mmCIF file of C-alpha atoms in Angstrom:
data_model
loop_
_atom_site.group_PDB
_atom_site.id
_atom_site.type_symbol
_atom_site.label_atom_id
_atom_site.label_comp_id
_atom_site.label_asym_id
_atom_site.label_seq_id
_atom_site.Cartn_x
_atom_site.Cartn_y
_atom_site.Cartn_z
ATOM 1 C CA UNK A 1 -23.960 13.371 32.781
ATOM 2 C CA UNK A 2 -25.791 15.892 34.768
ATOM 3 C CA UNK A 3 -29.586 16.105 34.069
ATOM 4 C CA UNK A 4 -29.151 19.395 32.464
ATOM 5 C CA UNK A 5 -26.484 17.849 30.221
ATOM 6 C CA UNK A 6 -29.225 15.335 29.238
ATOM 7 C CA UNK A 7 -32.078 17.637 28.801
ATOM 8 C CA UNK A 8 -29.935 20.109 26.302
ATOM 9 C CA UNK A 9 -28.870 16.633 24.646
ATOM 10 C CA UNK A 10 -32.567 15.647 24.224
ATOM 11 C CA UNK A 11 -33.337 18.926 22.907
ATOM 12 C CA UNK A 12 -30.888 19.235 20.520
ATOM 13 C CA UNK A 13 -32.027 16.015 19.323
ATOM 14 C CA UNK A 14 -35.614 16.712 19.195
ATOM 15 C CA UNK A 15 -34.493 19.838 17.048
ATOM 16 C CA UNK A 16 -32.524 17.720 14.474
ATOM 17 C CA UNK A 17 -35.702 15.564 14.042
ATOM 18 C CA UNK A 18 -37.688 18.325 13.498
ATOM 19 C CA UNK A 19 -35.350 20.215 11.002
ATOM 20 C CA UNK A 20 -35.128 16.822 9.332
ATOM 21 C CA UNK A 21 -38.537 16.669 9.148
ATOM 22 C CA UNK A 22 -39.406 19.777 7.552
ATOM 23 C CA UNK A 23 -36.646 19.196 5.065
ATOM 24 C CA UNK A 24 -37.912 15.902 4.367
ATOM 25 C CA UNK A 25 -41.418 17.764 3.792
ATOM 26 C CA UNK A 26 -39.571 20.345 1.279
ATOM 27 C CA UNK A 27 -38.189 17.533 -0.884
ATOM 28 C CA UNK A 28 -41.271 15.727 -1.170
ATOM 29 C CA UNK A 29 -43.213 18.679 -2.025
ATOM 30 C CA UNK A 30 -40.858 19.052 -4.915
ATOM 31 C CA UNK A 31 -41.355 15.858 -5.870
ATOM 32 C CA UNK A 32 -44.955 16.299 -5.862
ATOM 33 C CA UNK A 33 -44.249 19.581 -7.952
ATOM 34 C CA UNK A 34 -46.084 21.636 -5.397
ATOM 35 C CA UNK A 35 -45.421 25.312 -5.126
ATOM 36 C CA UNK A 36 -42.687 25.890 -2.323
ATOM 37 C CA UNK A 37 -43.079 29.068 -0.339
ATOM 38 C CA UNK A 38 -42.081 29.748 3.131
ATOM 39 C CA UNK A 39 -45.912 29.944 3.532
ATOM 40 C CA UNK A 40 -46.586 26.521 2.020
ATOM 41 C CA UNK A 41 -43.407 24.909 3.672
ATOM 42 C CA UNK A 42 -44.565 25.746 7.120
ATOM 43 C CA UNK A 43 -48.293 24.914 6.528
ATOM 44 C CA UNK A 44 -47.315 21.338 4.955
ATOM 45 C CA UNK A 45 -45.053 20.413 7.652
ATOM 46 C CA UNK A 46 -46.873 21.820 10.721
ATOM 47 C CA UNK A 47 -44.516 24.076 12.220
ATOM 48 C CA UNK A 48 -44.249 27.769 13.174
ATOM 49 C CA UNK A 49 -44.030 30.633 10.326
ATOM 50 C CA UNK A 50 -40.735 31.903 12.630
ATOM 51 C CA UNK A 51 -39.326 28.500 12.387
ATOM 52 C CA UNK A 52 -39.158 28.420 8.791
ATOM 53 C CA UNK A 53 -37.420 31.619 8.602
ATOM 54 C CA UNK A 54 -34.827 31.337 11.269
ATOM 55 C CA UNK A 55 -33.576 27.860 10.740
ATOM 56 C CA UNK A 56 -30.821 28.392 8.197
ATOM 57 C CA UNK A 57 -30.920 25.067 6.676
ATOM 58 C CA UNK A 58 -34.623 25.170 6.093
ATOM 59 C CA UNK A 59 -34.435 28.915 4.668
ATOM 60 C CA UNK A 60 -31.933 27.951 1.972
ATOM 61 C CA UNK A 61 -33.679 24.943 0.987
ATOM 62 C CA UNK A 62 -36.819 27.189 0.463
ATOM 63 C CA UNK A 63 -34.858 29.872 -1.343
ATOM 64 C CA UNK A 64 -33.126 27.399 -3.605
ATOM 65 C CA UNK A 65 -36.676 25.948 -5.016
ATOM 66 C CA UNK A 66 -38.148 29.453 -5.134
ATOM 67 C CA UNK A 67 -35.427 30.384 -7.225
ATOM 68 C CA UNK A 68 -35.286 27.134 -9.061
ATOM 69 C CA UNK A 69 -38.830 25.618 -9.090
ATOM 70 C CA UNK A 70 -39.163 22.092 -10.276
ATOM 71 C CA UNK A 71 -41.825 21.560 -13.209
ATOM 72 C CA UNK A 72 -43.118 18.421 -14.198
ATOM 73 C CA UNK A 73 -42.791 18.589 -17.871
ATOM 74 C CA UNK A 74 -39.343 18.632 -19.009
ATOM 75 C CA UNK A 75 -37.971 19.607 -22.367
ATOM 76 C CA UNK A 76 -35.095 18.169 -24.276
ATOM 77 C CA UNK A 77 -33.079 21.143 -23.285
ATOM 78 C CA UNK A 78 -33.511 21.012 -19.717
ATOM 79 C CA UNK A 79 -32.859 17.090 -19.910
ATOM 80 C CA UNK A 80 -29.350 18.160 -21.612
ATOM 81 C CA UNK A 81 -28.353 20.680 -19.227
ATOM 82 C CA UNK A 82 -29.116 18.041 -16.203
ATOM 83 C CA UNK A 83 -27.015 15.319 -18.514
ATOM 84 C CA UNK A 84 -24.289 17.861 -18.840
ATOM 85 C CA UNK A 85 -24.440 19.014 -15.064
ATOM 86 C CA UNK A 86 -24.279 14.987 -13.903
ATOM 87 C CA UNK A 87 -21.099 14.644 -16.523
ATOM 88 C CA UNK A 88 -19.490 17.534 -14.843
ATOM 89 C CA UNK A 89 -20.145 16.261 -11.746
ATOM 90 C CA UNK A 90 -18.891 12.851 -12.450
ATOM 91 C CA UNK A 91 -15.921 14.679 -13.919
ATOM 92 C CA UNK A 92 -15.276 16.216 -10.627
ATOM 93 C CA UNK A 93 -15.525 13.250 -8.571
ATOM 94 C CA UNK A 94 -13.170 11.421 -10.621
ATOM 95 C CA UNK A 95 -10.636 13.875 -10.090
ATOM 96 C CA UNK A 96 -11.101 13.879 -6.458
ATOM 97 C CA UNK A 97 -10.557 9.929 -6.489
ATOM 98 C CA UNK A 98 -7.513 10.035 -8.560
ATOM 99 C CA UNK A 99 -6.093 12.569 -6.237
ATOM 100 C CA UNK A 100 -6.776 10.500 -3.433
ATOM 101 C CA UNK A 101 -5.386 7.629 -5.119
ATOM 102 C CA UNK A 102 -2.049 9.658 -5.708
ATOM 103 C CA UNK A 103 -2.341 10.618 -1.887
ATOM 104 C CA UNK A 104 -2.608 7.134 -0.738
ATOM 105 C CA UNK A 105 0.276 6.116 -3.376
ATOM 106 C CA UNK A 106 2.164 8.834 -1.691
ATOM 107 C CA UNK A 107 1.279 7.964 1.804
ATOM 108 C CA UNK A 108 2.254 4.298 0.819
ATOM 109 C CA UNK A 109 5.884 5.404 0.005
ATOM 110 C CA UNK A 110 6.213 7.667 3.026
ATOM 111 C CA UNK A 111 5.618 4.385 5.171
ATOM 112 C CA UNK A 112 8.018 2.450 3.340
ATOM 113 C CA UNK A 113 10.425 4.946 3.724
ATOM 114 C CA UNK A 114 9.612 5.384 7.674
ATOM 115 C CA UNK A 115 9.879 1.392 7.858
ATOM 116 C CA UNK A 116 13.386 1.463 6.172
ATOM 117 C CA UNK A 117 14.698 4.186 8.191
ATOM 118 C CA UNK A 118 13.453 2.775 11.342
ATOM 119 C CA UNK A 119 15.201 -0.624 10.712
ATOM 120 C CA UNK A 120 18.186 1.398 9.740
ATOM 121 C CA UNK A 121 17.965 2.888 13.050
ATOM 122 C CA UNK A 122 17.553 -0.078 14.810
ATOM 123 C CA UNK A 123 20.673 -1.733 13.365
ATOM 124 C CA UNK A 124 22.691 1.300 13.907
ATOM 125 C CA UNK A 125 21.508 1.323 17.516
ATOM 126 C CA UNK A 126 22.485 -2.688 17.810
ATOM 127 C CA UNK A 127 25.882 -1.743 16.091
ATOM 128 C CA UNK A 128 26.549 1.191 18.312
ATOM 129 C CA UNK A 129 25.927 -1.124 21.580
ATOM 130 C CA UNK A 130 28.384 -3.446 20.247
ATOM 131 C CA UNK A 131 30.778 -0.803 19.597
ATOM 132 C CA UNK A 132 30.566 0.376 23.200
ATOM 133 C CA UNK A 133 30.890 -3.374 24.500
ATOM 134 C CA UNK A 134 34.241 -3.397 23.370
#
């Protein structure tokens, strides 16, 4: 690994840490029910204004909270919506689990068929060798 590769690697690592820090700042601000805008985020995180606009992940997170602000007071309707969404997510995950289990079962059946075919192949080779010995 050359020195330039090391430098590039270190810069990428620093960039990832910086992005994570800003995203953590956004999440903390949401938990504290602070207003989330590009201006409040770059000031709170201590990064440049262009940085929050240019980074896609950060820009998307800010846009999400701007469109869906976090409110400290929750009504029964909002709780019902959250519960409904969580139930839907659970159904989706259960569906994925079932699909993966079917794939595993199918994979096991193919593995058994493969092993059986492999044994038959070895037996046929052995028989063929015996036949050539006559």
